[in-house]
Each structure stands twice: as structure tokens, then as C-alpha cells.
């Protein structure tokens, strides 16, 4: 089953009963999977909306009415959803948004890329909000994290993003779907009609500044809580490592391939793979930096997660960077070459500031 | 004989738009002089019981400031 | 064991199906597998290719920097991919369309006139299946029975194609290379 | 004496923020009255817009969810598909529906979504202070068409009801106004009919209301009502623009 | 002249001849100013577009055709422009975008706020791009930076954002308009029809990954250059300061008021005011940190510029934070109270990690 | 012998990426021929869309600027207002024009922008692999309407030409096809007329072309041409939908 | 010198104009000035207010946490703002509408029946100008001539209002407080 | 007598859509057998000079693969 379809199937199993989306490569198979299969479920609604903007607002409505809801797109389409995502965050509506990133900016291309990290983790929309961002790196994780995304969205009443790329979406790997947890969420906010009781409303507009501030801090406290509780990462071959690659998603897979090669060459290299990009596993990375002093951040971009790594490490370790933006997926061989050249000399000096982004590759700065 | 009616105007809801004056065929509503809390001068019902209870004023009042009673 | 194969050709030659059926068969055999079709959905009529990685452990990277095996179904693919093939790797080429031959000396290659052979067995659309027969004969990644079963499952789920004619096409390819030794680049 | 007219149950006893003589508040009351009469207060969900009616959730005593500017029909679609037996309406201004939300209203109508749009056409952007709207009359002065709307630079007033009526998903569309008691009563009947069509699952319905905005028209409320008759209805003729009629009543229901 | 109008007038004087915008508070006066005055200039085009999305794409077209072009909006409208901004960055089209921020997320409110810092500086749109962001704090700066924005946009062929808020937009202060510089830009990219020569095209779609990567690095080099050359900041009363407030825009004005009070109480407090938010004046702040070890970041948000301050200082100084999001503008009195409580004891310990955001105010975290 | 037919000057000698029998490439040639005949190669600016025609700038030998999906009319508006005497056209697919770009095409027409839209209606999203488009025929199978388009779930095919024709800013709108030599010639004449209206500053013009997409219709090119006659023209009748006519030729010009 | 004043009332009372004319006059006088109308454009029919800061140096913050002067034209404004007034500040209230009186004892206040006075001088819409006369009488921020000149400029640019009647209204307010001593809260 | 014409087909542009075959009333174009570089089998002009130079084939050809000549 293709990655895109794995997400679709996992969503349906997790109880997603509303999907709205607009075609865009490289995530069309997910939309198509939902067109085919969601409508067959009991009460499942699939809408190919007139635009990405309509789609995000449709899922806001469906979510307010109590359905587990999802939309998906790829980079340019995700940019168009920013107002809607900000609005869902403000209204505290759960919902799952899949971004199968492609090369950008602009129309860019449809190849696997990781250029939307900032947008995803820093709120590409306006205002003080954050979106939980999960970055799968295997077919199995596509399934598991999709299910988790729905649970987290419900738990915290907030939009959750699955951030992957065309390679994850196209790739086929054996997957086992776990039994979904029963849905748990505070039904109090769901609109079902006032019945005989008090009517309620869901809104993001709060004209009074003091009230609005209160709401902002309420959200901020929620985000703090999420930061403390929901970080996820994988640490791989780091025990004896002299150097650790920091990479997520597709890049992390390439890194694993590279590490196998590097180890066979006798170089002790490990991997730190953030799974939750927001909240970034700052604490975990910091702990690792207690005995590892050389990191190399590898992204399929010109360097975005790099900021989070630097914020986490605060100069306690050396940070190198290697980036291949624009849809290029370097091979493990290439990455291992780069890493081996940067492999630390004994007693290498720790430079607290990243004075230049160290980039290798044909077009490095 | 026209039916007897009565209107009750909520002074604090009225915004002095005078649409009710326009609507009342009996001329039973007239502009007021006193300001309310919001700074508007609410309309008043004329004395003399000209009101038929036709509710046209209520139908027009944007603020639902008028209640209409009839025998 | 960790083996990577690239299948490549132009759209319509069933290149993705070749890769997919191999991946499926390998999964049935119990391997860890990744199947990565190349990205070209926004463009049609161009070249198509896919990468299959299979092994005993989780596949670290689904990309093949240096594939062990390479199947090329048209000439542009030969030019594009031949240099990527690992030293000592095996290349299978569709001799029905491709006149050129590889230039590298450190690889083995087999030229399979699969279009003609497919026509011979009466299923002109099965050139790709002929090639799969040839491919499994020389690589032996999975047993023919497993592969053919997978093929049947896949095809069955799509449309009722004659399983018989596919089997024949496969056998033709398989037997064709039985007694052939591979060439090397000139 | 018996109270024969007063506040409907579905309208909270809250003073509104609307300007004196604003049509929004009249239409609010009408919608609430119809909901009461249809006994749907407990099963109605309203979607207010960004626009002067943005605070409608303070006034309606039914469940509501605010939409980003222009996206009411999309949001209402989401709600309605999940709760197909509820009364779901989107309440929108002319800027909201006919400018930024053109695509959303157009496609909701085309899909024949079983929702109702209450469309307040006041020929300006009220909330943001009187800019030109898609429905601004030619020659009308607004803050962004200071010399008056000119077709060559600003385009023409858009008749959304006529346009949406052309779409096959639209079941019922009527243009009304609220500038006199009979007009108000007529508008109420139109809203009732639209809601009824929705509950009968006959497709998309919309009631357009030519609605006074004394503030931005810079007129008294009374003059604003006159202006509707004298100017606005010339550009936007009142009447039923689409009614798939009783004959289709037995048609297959949408689920 | 109101702040919004100052921007409009400065733009017209700078030669802006195309404006497209959609109403949104609190920037309507700017749109209205252009409606009134731009159409009176020679060849000046004003369009009230059907949406913010249409507006950004109209200015992309006008800019491609060679006109100095501008659009403006406020937070939710700016979110909708993200795809367009990303596309302009990809196509290397100049253009000026004004964001008069309001309280967010969602519809929020229309009060002055600084919640869009991340969106503005990290590219709220998809892909690897950056937008120059200028944050005026006085009426005079509204005029000057608007003119500069057009020059920078031309110089680097990139969209430039003016980031302010409703307070800056509403405020009236005496302003002197300087003579604009003559326009300088590489006309080579401008579409004027092929004439008898070669035809050209402007695009952001680059299907080939290697070519796209090349384009990404080309952009990255440009952004590096901008980072080196175009940082701007104001340093105020910092010479003898024991503690420095870091704030921009409206918040910086409040800070200046607070500093006056604090100084009159004998507390040596200064101000570091980034004027270019991207590129952030990292070097300048770092230099300041050579003798100042206590900073307090003050934002009208729950803390966004804070990241840039932490990235700049890398643990070399203590960083406190005070935030008032949601449209609250604290008074100088309030801010000076907060700052005085945080004023460093002698030999205060420098904590390299910001373990908790220190927030004061009624709803602090 | 004399060459009487060949590649127009405004079309680069580049092989296209279009599938065999695709209508896009025919229309490209027609547009280029008209530009040549009007001698406008040096003063034309085209705006290709996101869609199968996204690479049109590789094929047309005129200045071009790519638009984000659906935004061609907005971008073309920007270009045209700055260069009012140039020929400016936006080239768009049905998804581009009638779904995501509904508002942009609608309002460009309503403003009477002096631009021309070449609208390729192939009843599917071609580039993204054959999903349902707003113009997909009822019952037509696409990857997002696997059992065929159902009005109750997916809405109805949208007749954009009829709808835009209703707007007062529209000067000339015709629906054509390219499934036979006479149809191709007719389409060329329509494009010529649209461009001429634009140069005469008479307002918005659009030529809709029912265009074969053999790949996503899963037919041979020849069958695709037949399907247009047999099925598509039933839903989308050919003909002139708006022509403000020669009588207005003397009307005040737009600047 | 650094003086902050808040003018406040409901929409339609010309409150913003009061502030604007003062700011304009102060600018003519040579002061640094900021004029900050309060934000309410999305809501109509509510209260309106504005803050004027003026001084010899650049205005650090245009907001008035503790204004020196406060002019309230309706009752809600009195409740909203009276506690913000600085110790020793001066409050001017529109006695025509406001019955209440301030409760703070550490301030001075003047009650000006400006609506009635405006009607007396034959310009019922000029209650705000009456109040400005009273305001400048007691604060003396700028000289009456400068203010009246500014007022004329502003009004002239808007519409041809009788400058004469405005002058009369101003004088009435100015003279009204000439011999009055302010009260303090009860 | 029909005018004499001739067509030249660019083998590498042709994509084997056969629209020209459909268009040619003279039956002057026929399917080809050889593959070109892209994997298509370009059409061929029949021998025998049936071509009238009417250009209908060119008008239909999506790839502008046909040039038409006439006396
Ligand atoms: C994305 C976005 N753009 C713009 C706005 C600002 N805005 C709020 S209401 C409105 C228009 C109001 O006009 P209309 O829809 O006609 O409603 P009215 O106030 O006249 O009832 C606008 C432009 C917004 N809130 N969000
Ligand atoms: C914002 C955005 N959404 C979606 C896409 C993906 N996309 C590219 S082309 C296209 C539609 C193509 O269909 P159509 O406009 O009918 O053109 P055709 O390919 O059929 O000619 C879509 C959805 C995109 N590039 N950008
Ligand atoms: S009920 Fe009728 S008669 Fe009585 S006041 Fe109202 S409009 Fe007049
Ligand atoms: S209609 Fe209502 S609000 Fe208007 S004046 Fe009459 S009572 Fe007052
Ligand atoms: S501005 Fe106009 S529409 Fe808005 S509340 Fe006032 S009168 Fe009503
Ligand atoms: S997919 Fe369809 S529209 Fe696109 S190039 Fe192929 S045939 Fe043409
Ligand atoms: S020019 Fe006419 S006769 Fe000649 S091949 Fe073409 S269609 Fe046939
Ligand atoms: S029409 Fe053109 S592309 Fe098609 S078969 Fe004929 S020559 Fe080839
Ligand atoms: Mg309106
Ligand atoms: Mg299409």
C-alpha cells in the first residue's frame, strides 16, 4: 500500500468520517483513496472541494459538528490554508492536516522536499498559535502517526499536521494497522443544536483586548503543556557516537543508510530523529548533547530545523549543516561522504555560534 | 371601531431610528427628548390611545424595542 | 542481504507494474521491501521508473544510489541509469527497441528481445512480463512460483487478464536466459 | 391585554451593536421568528460571517460557529454533511458572499448543499467602514470609490441571486427587502420557505435581503428605506429567482 | 496625517503606481488613501480586488510588467496572501506588502498586536524563502521605511513587508517626506512584450530537481547577502545600561516611555530596537551582549522575536521575556514596573537556557 | 512547391510534453497563429496556469508569466493595467478557472478587464491525474468520482461561459471545440475575434474550448474527439454566448 | 514638558475632532505631538476616544497610562476613564448629559453644560467646541488664537462651516470657566 | 483535377495520435511501424501522390509535426 493510501486507511480506521480536499501532486492518491473508501463507510463524507481554502473550512465545520475530520494538500495548497488553520487553532477545533511537501517556493516542483518546516512549526498563519507537527519516516509510522494525530487533535482540541513529502507518499512498505484507541474528547464544545438547553457558540473573534489576551494565554498554556508532554524522537546508534546526524522524515531514512555505511567505515555516527517537529524534542536533544559534541543537521532544505537545533543546544555543541533543497534526495552514499569529511578530529573546538551555514553539494552557498 | 392596542417601548433598547414612527399609520409614536444611557433619545408612545395594536411598529423596529399588546 | 533494483522505461511499458509485482512477491517471500515509483505524475508521456529495495532488515533508504540490478526498457533509460549501476551489477535491456549496448565493462548485461517474444506467445502487451522472467532467471531473488502468484493477485484485483498468457510470457523470458551468458560493455 | 408581538425565543434579550435603523437586526429577528415557528431552536446551527453580523452569536439563542470572511458556505457544508437533519444556515454580507467568498457561495449552490444562505445586501462593506462592495450601485460614493463607482475602473454591481439561480443545485432563491412592514413580512415568508426547502432536502436555498445601512449610506434610517425603493431595487429587482417548485417534492431525498 | 495615510503618501512619492487591496481593519485608511490619491497620479492604478489573494497576484502581474506595486492587509488577510508571497519570492518579483497586524489567531480582534512575527520573518508561505521585514516605530519611519521598502524590493527583486499594527496605522505624528531616490533596478526581467527580440518568461515552477536546487541556492545566497548588508536597528540609552529591553514597533515606543521612567528612578535601562526584523540584527545584538548581560524581550505576543534573540545570544546573556498578546498595549508605567522587578542584582547568574518564558501580567502562563 | 502550412513564428520549435492527441497543443498553435496574423508577437504577454499547460512558456515564443493555480485573471489584470495597449491573455484549465479560480475569473469578467481568457475545458483535472473537475459530466468516472459524478454528492457540471456571459463587463464569450478541422478553424476565428475585441478595448473576452484529454478519459485520441461531439457538447453547447456586437464599436474606450 | 490628554464620549459627539484639532494646534505651536484615536472601526455606535500626547521632545509612547487631562462627554466615559487620570489631573465633563460627578478627591474637575451653551450661541452641534474653549482656558496648553486658526484650517478642508459660530462657541466655553474654580470628588 | 500537394512529417514530433489520419479525406496518411526516440510510431505519408495540399492534417496535428506544401 502506497504511503498516501496508508494515511487514508489509517484515518478511516481511526474514525475519520469527514474528508475535504483539493487535488495536488504529490498527495492525490490520498484524496483518491478517500473518494473511493470513505464514502463506503457508515456516515463517511468525502468532498472534493472547490479549493484548499474551502476544504480547511469544511473540516472546521465538520469538526465543530463532532466528526473526526481531515484534509490534505501539498505546499502551495497548505499556504492557502493558513488563515483556516489559524482560525481552527483560535476556535480550538481538532482536525488533521496532511502536508506532502514538494519543492518550493512558488509552484516549485513535485519532488520530495522539506522546505515547509518553518511554516508548519512556526504557524504559517497569523497570530500566536502552534500546530502539533508529526513527521513520519516509515510506512508503519504513516499509519501510527495518523492515528495518533487524531487522538492528539482531540486531546488538545487543536489542529495537528502530518508533515511528509512525495517520497513518503509514494513509497510502499508493509504496514500493520494497529487497533485504534476509542475516541476520547471533551464533547462539551461540539455543536449539535441547543436542544432544550443553553445555546453555545464557537468563535475566534474576541473584540475585547483583555479577553483576547486571556484567550491567548490560555492557548499558550496549552502549547506549553503539549511541549512538555508530547515530544517524540528516535535516537539511533547514538550510544558510542562521536557525531550525530539530526534529520527527520525522508532525510532521516537517507541518514540511516548513510550511518550504516559510515559505521562500516569505522566512523561512529548516530542519528537524532525528531518525530514531533513541534513540539521539538529540545530536552531530548539537550540530554544527548551532554556527551555528544558534534552534530550535523541534514535537511532537504536550505536550513530550517537548524534553528530549533541551535535553540536547543545553545552553543553547547558544534553544529554543521548539510542541505539539499528543491526536490533533491541525496543518496546515502553522498550523505556519508559529507559526514565523513565533517567527522570531528580529536578534541575539536566547539564553536558556539554557527558563523556560516556549512553546506556541501553542487550549489552550496 | 378599531381594536384597542398598546405598545411598550424599551427605552434602553431604542436607538432613535424612527422607523416605527414611519410605520405607524395611527401616528401613535413620536420622537422623544430625553437621552438614554447610550446617548439616544428613545421614541415615545403618544397619549390618547390611538394605538390599534397592528404591530407594524414592532415589525419594523430593528432593536425589538417595542412590545405590542392587544385586547 | 540488501538488494536494490531500478526498473525504467517509458510510460505505457508497464514499468511500474514490473517493480510493483516484484515488491509484492518479495513481501510474500518475507523480505522487508520498499517500492518507490519515480515522481512524474504531473508530466505524462515521459519516462517512468521505480526503485525496489529488499532485504532482511528494515530498509534504511528506499533510494538506490548504486542499484545492484537495472532493467531498462527504452534507450533514454539506458543512458540515464547505466552509470548508476553498482560495480558488478547486472543490467537487463529490452533489445526489441534498444539498439545501443552498455559501455561499462564492470557489469554484466543481458539483451532480451521481449517485445518479439511477447508477440510469439500471443500476448503482445506482456513484454514486461517476459522481462521479469528473464530478470528472475538471472537474479533469483524470489522463486518463480511466488512471483507468478503475486502477479496473479495483482492482476486479478485489477482486471481479469488471462493468467495463462502471463505465465507463458514469463516462462519464455525465464527459459530464454537459461543458457545465455551475459555480455559486458564494449 | 395580550402580548401579540415581542422578542422571539431564539433571539437573546441582548442589545445589539448595530447602528440605528440597520437592516441586520430586522433580519436577525425574522430568522429567529421562523426558527421559533418551525420549532427548530434546538436543532439549528447558524454560521455568522466576518462583517457587521460577526457578533450574531451574541444575539441568536441557537448554536453558532463563526466563519472566516467569505467561508460561511464551506463551513456550513461541513456542519450540514455531518448533521444532515439539522437546520444549517450561513448568514453573509455582500462583501463576504460576492467578493472574497464568491467561490464558496457559488460552489455550495452548485453542489446543491442543503443549506440556506441569508444574504444581506447593503451595497457596501459595512463593518470595515463603507468601502465599495461588489453590489455597490454605479455612481454610488464609497470610501474606495470616492467619485462614485465607475464601471470602467471598478466593474459592475453583481446580481448574485440571478447568477446562483442558474446553477442546478439551487432550489430556491428570492430577493426581498426590509424597508417597510409589508416588505419585512414578505422577507419572513421567504426565509420560512427557504428553511422549509432545506428541511425537505431539496437543495441549496438563499434569501437575499436589500438591507439599509444608514451609517455608510450617510442617510437617516428613514431615507435609507426610501433609497432602497428608489435606487437599489432598480439594480436589484425584487422577486423569486428560482423555485424548483412543489412538483419536485417527491424527488429522491439527499442524505 | 494618519500612519496608514503616511504609508500611502510615501508609496506614491516613491513611485508606486499600482495598488491592489481588500478592506480589512486596521488598515482601511491606507486602501482608501490609495483609492483617492493613486488614481490621480499619472498612470496610477488602484484596484479594490475581490480578495486578498487576487490582490497579491495582481501586484505580481503589475510588478512583472514593471510597475512599483503595493498591497496591504492585516493578519488574516496576510495569511491568505502566503501562497502569493511565496510565488513572488520564487519568481523574484519585487513588491511591497503592508501588514497592519491585529490580535490573533483567527479573526481575533482589531487591536494592535505583534503576533505575526513568525509568519513575517519565517516565511508563512511554503518553501525556502525569506521576506525582508521592516518594522517602523514612528510616523517618520512609516514614511522613510516605506520608501526604503520599494528600493530594497527593487534592489534584491524580492517582496518586502512593512510590519506594523493598528496603533502605528492610526497614530498621527508630524512627518517630513524625503525626496525619493531615483528608481534603480535590473530591467532585464520586466515583461514588456518580446518586441523583435527573444521572448522571456517568469516562473516559479522548475520541474527538474537539480535546477530547482540551483534556484534555491541562488535565492539562499541572495538572502545571505541581504542578511549581511541590510540589518537595521536602533540602540538607545544602552551605553551605561545594566539591562536592555529588546522590542520593535509599538512595543519599542512603550519601552522608550518606560525607560524614561526607569532612568528617573535611577535604573540603567536601554533599548535595542530591531528595525529590520528579517534580516534580524544578530551581529549588532551580539556586540551589545559583549558588555550587557541582561536582556528583557518585550513583545505584544506570547513570544516570537524571543527566538531570534536567543539565536543571536546563544546563552551569552540572561534573557527575560514579557508579553502582552491579544491587542493589549501595556502602558510605559506597567512595563517599567515589570522591568524594575527584573532589574539584575549585582553579579546575577547568567542562565544559558531560557528554562521558562518569564511572563508577567494578569494572565501570565 | 510552397509551404502553405507549418509552425507559426510565435510557437517555439520545441516538442511538447502533452499526451498524444491533447487539445492543449492544438489551441497553443491557434493562439500563436492568431498572434502572428495580428502581428502582435512583440507586444503580447501570456499567463499560463498551473495545469497541464503549466509549461506553456516553453512553447510560446512570447513573453509569459506563470500564475499560481487559479490566479491567472488576477495576474493578467495586473499586467494589463500597467501595459494597457498590450495583448494580455490568461490560459486556463477548467479546474483552474472554474474551481479554485472561480472568484478571479468571475471578477475579472465583471470588472470588464480588457483581457482574454483561453479556457480549456477538458472535463477533468488533467495535470494532477484525472480528478473530477467542475465541468466533469454527470456520470463521468474520474479518480475522485470513481462510481461516476453524482449530483447529490458532487454537484453539477458548471457552465462557466454562460455564467460569465451574464456579467456586464463581458464583451465576447464563445464556446468552441477542436475535435475536427472545421471546429479547429472556428476556434481560431473565435480567438481572433476575442483578441480583436481586447485590442479595441471593449472589455473582457473568453474563448472556451472543449478539449480532448485522451489520457484521463482513457480513450484513443480519435475516440476522444468523438466523445466531445456525442457527450460533451450536450452538456456544453457550442456557440457564441455573448457578443456586445459591432454596434458598440464607437463606445468610449477604456484606458 | 510632556502632557497627555484623553478625550472621550460617544460617536457623533465630535470627540475625535476635539483631539485632532488640539493636536493640530499643538503642532502649529511647535510641539512634538501624537494623536491616537481609539480603535473601534469595526464597531459603530459605541464609545469613541482619543489620546493626545504633546511635549518638547519626541513622544516616547503615544498611550496615556495616566493622562494629565481628561475630557468626558458622556457618562460611560466618566466611569471608564476617571481612575486613569493622574493624581492632580484635571477632568472636564459635559454636564449637559452627565449627571454623575467624579468620586476621586485627588483631582480637579469642571462641569461644563456645553450642549446648552452651544444652543445658546446658535450652533447646537458645537458642544465640543464649547468644551475646547473651557479646556484651553484651564490648561492653557496652546493659545486660543492658534487653536482657532487650526480649527479653521481643519474645518475649511472638510466643509465650509461657519467659522464665526465656532469662534463664538469657543469663546463661550473659554469665558465660562474664567472665574470658576474646579471641584474635587465627593 | 485536385491540386497537387505534399506533406512532410517530423518523425520525432509525431506522437501517434492518428488525428491526421482521421482528418485526411484522401487517405494519404497511414500508421507507421517504426518507433521513434520517444517510443512512438510516427505516421507516414502514403506513396502515390494522393495529397491535395488541403492542410486539414496540419490543422489537426497537435504537435505541429506536419508541414504542408502545395504548388
Ligand atoms: C480575510 C479577511 N479579509 C478581510 C476582513 C475584513 N472584513 C471584515 S468584514 C468585511 C466586509 C464586510 O462587508 P459585508 O460582507 O458586505 O458585510 P456588512 O458589514 O456590510 O454586513 C471585511 C472586508 C476579514 N475579517 N478577513
Ligand atoms: C494552490 C494549488 N492547488 C493545487 C495545485 C495542483 N494542481 C495543479 S494543476 C491542477 C488542476 C489542473 O486541472 P485543470 O485546471 O483543469 O487543467 P488541465 O490540467 O486539465 O489542463 C491542480 C489541482 C496547485 N498547483 N496549486
Ligand atoms: S401597534 Fe400599530 S397602531 Fe400601535 S403604535 Fe404600533 S404601529 Fe402604531
Ligand atoms: S423603530 Fe425601534 S429603535 Fe427605532 S425609533 Fe422605533 S423603537 Fe426606537
Ligand atoms: S455599518 Fe451599516 S450594516 Fe453595519 S451595523 Fe451600521 S448600519 Fe448596519
Ligand atoms: S493529461 Fe490530458 S490535458 Fe493533460 S496533456 Fe495529457 S491529454 Fe492533455
Ligand atoms: S494536406 Fe490534405 S490531402 Fe494532404 S495529407 Fe494532409 S489532409 Fe491529406
Ligand atoms: S496528428 Fe500529428 S502527432 Fe498525431 S499522428 Fe498525425 S502527425 Fe503524428
Ligand atoms: Mg455589506
Ligand atoms: Mg482540465
Short mmCIF file of N, CA and C in Angstrom, two decimals, chain G residues 62-115:
data_model
loop_
_atom_site.label_atom_id
_atom_site.label_comp_id
_atom_site.label_asym_id
_atom_site.label_seq_id
_atom_site.Cartn_x
_atom_site.Cartn_y
_atom_site.Cartn_z
N UNK G 62 2.72 56.97 22.68
CA UNK G 62 1.50 57.73 22.40
C UNK G 62 0.34 57.33 23.31
N UNK G 63 0.56 56.36 24.16
CA UNK G 63 -0.51 55.91 25.04
C UNK G 63 -0.44 56.70 26.35
N UNK G 64 -1.59 56.92 26.94
CA UNK G 64 -1.60 57.62 28.22
C UNK G 64 -2.01 56.66 29.30
N UNK G 65 -1.04 56.17 30.06
CA UNK G 65 -1.45 55.34 31.20
C UNK G 65 -2.09 56.23 32.25
N UNK G 66 -1.51 57.40 32.45
CA UNK G 66 -2.05 58.33 33.43
C UNK G 66 -2.16 59.70 32.80
N UNK G 67 -3.23 59.95 32.08
CA UNK G 67 -3.34 61.24 31.40
C UNK G 67 -3.35 62.38 32.41
N UNK G 68 -2.85 63.52 31.96
CA UNK G 68 -2.88 64.70 32.82
C UNK G 68 -4.25 65.35 32.79
N UNK G 69 -4.85 65.30 31.60
CA UNK G 69 -6.17 65.89 31.44
C UNK G 69 -7.13 64.88 30.87
N UNK G 70 -8.38 65.03 31.24
CA UNK G 70 -9.39 64.09 30.76
C UNK G 70 -10.64 64.89 30.43
N UNK G 71 -11.15 64.70 29.23
CA UNK G 71 -12.40 65.34 28.85
C UNK G 71 -13.42 64.24 28.59
N UNK G 72 -14.51 64.22 29.35
CA UNK G 72 -15.52 63.18 29.13
C UNK G 72 -16.83 63.82 28.69
N UNK G 73 -17.36 63.30 27.62
CA UNK G 73 -18.55 63.89 27.04
C UNK G 73 -19.81 63.08 27.34
N UNK G 74 -19.66 61.88 27.87
CA UNK G 74 -20.85 61.13 28.29
C UNK G 74 -20.53 60.30 29.53
N UNK G 75 -21.56 59.78 30.14
CA UNK G 75 -21.39 59.12 31.43
C UNK G 75 -20.49 57.87 31.37
N UNK G 76 -20.72 56.97 30.40
CA UNK G 76 -19.85 55.78 30.40
C UNK G 76 -18.37 56.14 30.36
N UNK G 77 -18.04 57.21 29.66
CA UNK G 77 -16.63 57.61 29.58
C UNK G 77 -16.10 58.03 30.95
N UNK G 78 -16.97 58.68 31.70
CA UNK G 78 -16.54 59.10 33.04
C UNK G 78 -16.14 57.87 33.85
N UNK G 79 -17.02 56.86 33.80
CA UNK G 79 -16.72 55.64 34.58
C UNK G 79 -15.46 54.96 34.07
N UNK G 80 -15.33 54.93 32.76
CA UNK G 80 -14.19 54.21 32.18
C UNK G 80 -12.87 54.86 32.53
N UNK G 81 -12.84 56.18 32.44
CA UNK G 81 -11.54 56.83 32.46
C UNK G 81 -11.15 57.54 33.74
N UNK G 82 -12.12 57.82 34.61
CA UNK G 82 -11.74 58.70 35.70
C UNK G 82 -10.62 58.14 36.57
N UNK G 83 -10.55 56.84 36.70
CA UNK G 83 -9.49 56.29 37.56
C UNK G 83 -8.12 56.33 36.92
N UNK G 84 -8.10 56.52 35.60
CA UNK G 84 -6.82 56.58 34.92
C UNK G 84 -6.15 57.95 35.10
N UNK G 85 -6.96 58.98 35.34
CA UNK G 85 -6.43 60.34 35.43
C UNK G 85 -5.30 60.39 36.47
N UNK G 86 -4.23 61.10 36.09
CA UNK G 86 -3.10 61.21 37.01
C UNK G 86 -3.52 61.96 38.27
N UNK G 87 -2.82 61.68 39.35
CA UNK G 87 -3.01 62.44 40.57
C UNK G 87 -2.85 63.91 40.24
N UNK G 88 -3.76 64.74 40.74
CA UNK G 88 -3.65 66.17 40.46
C UNK G 88 -4.09 66.56 39.07
N UNK G 89 -4.61 65.57 38.30
CA UNK G 89 -5.04 65.86 36.93
C UNK G 89 -6.34 66.66 36.92
N UNK G 90 -6.68 67.13 35.74
CA UNK G 90 -7.90 67.92 35.60
C UNK G 90 -8.89 67.19 34.71
N UNK G 91 -10.15 67.16 35.14
CA UNK G 91 -11.20 66.46 34.39
C UNK G 91 -12.26 67.48 33.97
N UNK G 92 -12.63 67.42 32.71
CA UNK G 92 -13.69 68.27 32.20
C UNK G 92 -14.86 67.39 31.86
N UNK G 93 -16.05 67.72 32.36
CA UNK G 93 -17.16 66.85 31.99
C UNK G 93 -18.32 67.62 31.40
N UNK G 94 -18.99 66.96 30.49
CA UNK G 94 -20.12 67.51 29.77
C UNK G 94 -21.34 67.43 30.68
N UNK G 95 -21.61 68.51 31.37
CA UNK G 95 -22.68 68.50 32.38
C UNK G 95 -24.06 68.44 31.75
N UNK G 96 -24.15 68.65 30.42
CA UNK G 96 -25.46 68.60 29.78
C UNK G 96 -26.02 67.19 29.79
N UNK G 97 -25.17 66.21 29.73
CA UNK G 97 -25.66 64.83 29.69
C UNK G 97 -25.31 64.07 30.97
N UNK G 98 -24.16 64.42 31.56
CA UNK G 98 -23.69 63.60 32.67
C UNK G 98 -24.20 64.16 33.99
N UNK G 99 -24.95 63.33 34.67
CA UNK G 99 -25.42 63.76 35.98
C UNK G 99 -24.39 63.47 37.06
N UNK G 100 -23.73 62.33 36.91
CA UNK G 100 -22.77 61.91 37.93
C UNK G 100 -21.60 62.88 38.00
N UNK G 101 -20.89 62.82 39.12
CA UNK G 101 -19.68 63.62 39.29
C UNK G 101 -18.57 62.69 39.75
N UNK G 102 -17.33 63.05 39.47
CA UNK G 102 -16.23 62.13 39.82
C UNK G 102 -16.15 61.88 41.31
N UNK G 103 -15.61 60.70 41.66
CA UNK G 103 -15.51 60.33 43.07
C UNK G 103 -14.12 60.57 43.63
N UNK G 104 -13.14 60.73 42.77
CA UNK G 104 -11.77 60.88 43.26
C UNK G 104 -11.56 62.26 43.87
N UNK G 105 -10.80 62.28 44.95
CA UNK G 105 -10.59 63.56 45.64
C UNK G 105 -9.29 64.22 45.24
N UNK G 106 -8.42 63.45 44.57
CA UNK G 106 -7.09 63.99 44.26
C UNK G 106 -7.03 64.63 42.88
N UNK G 107 -8.18 64.99 42.36
CA UNK G 107 -8.19 65.66 41.06
C UNK G 107 -9.06 66.90 41.13
N UNK G 108 -8.96 67.68 40.06
CA UNK G 108 -9.84 68.85 39.94
C UNK G 108 -10.81 68.57 38.80
N UNK G 109 -12.06 68.98 38.94
CA UNK G 109 -12.94 68.80 37.78
C UNK G 109 -13.77 70.03 37.52
N UNK G 110 -14.15 70.16 36.28
CA UNK G 110 -15.01 71.25 35.84
C UNK G 110 -16.20 70.67 35.12
N UNK G 111 -17.40 71.08 35.50
CA UNK G 111 -18.62 70.62 34.83
C UNK G 111 -19.07 71.71 33.87
N UNK G 112 -19.10 71.38 32.59
CA UNK G 112 -19.45 72.38 31.58
C UNK G 112 -20.73 71.94 30.87
N UNK G 113 -21.78 72.70 31.00
CA UNK G 113 -23.03 72.33 30.31
C UNK G 113 -22.93 72.71 28.84
N UNK G 114 -22.12 72.02 28.11
CA UNK G 114 -21.73 72.54 26.80
C UNK G 114 -22.83 72.44 25.75
N UNK G 115 -23.73 71.47 25.88
CA UNK G 115 -24.81 71.40 24.90
C UNK G 115 -25.69 72.64 24.99
#
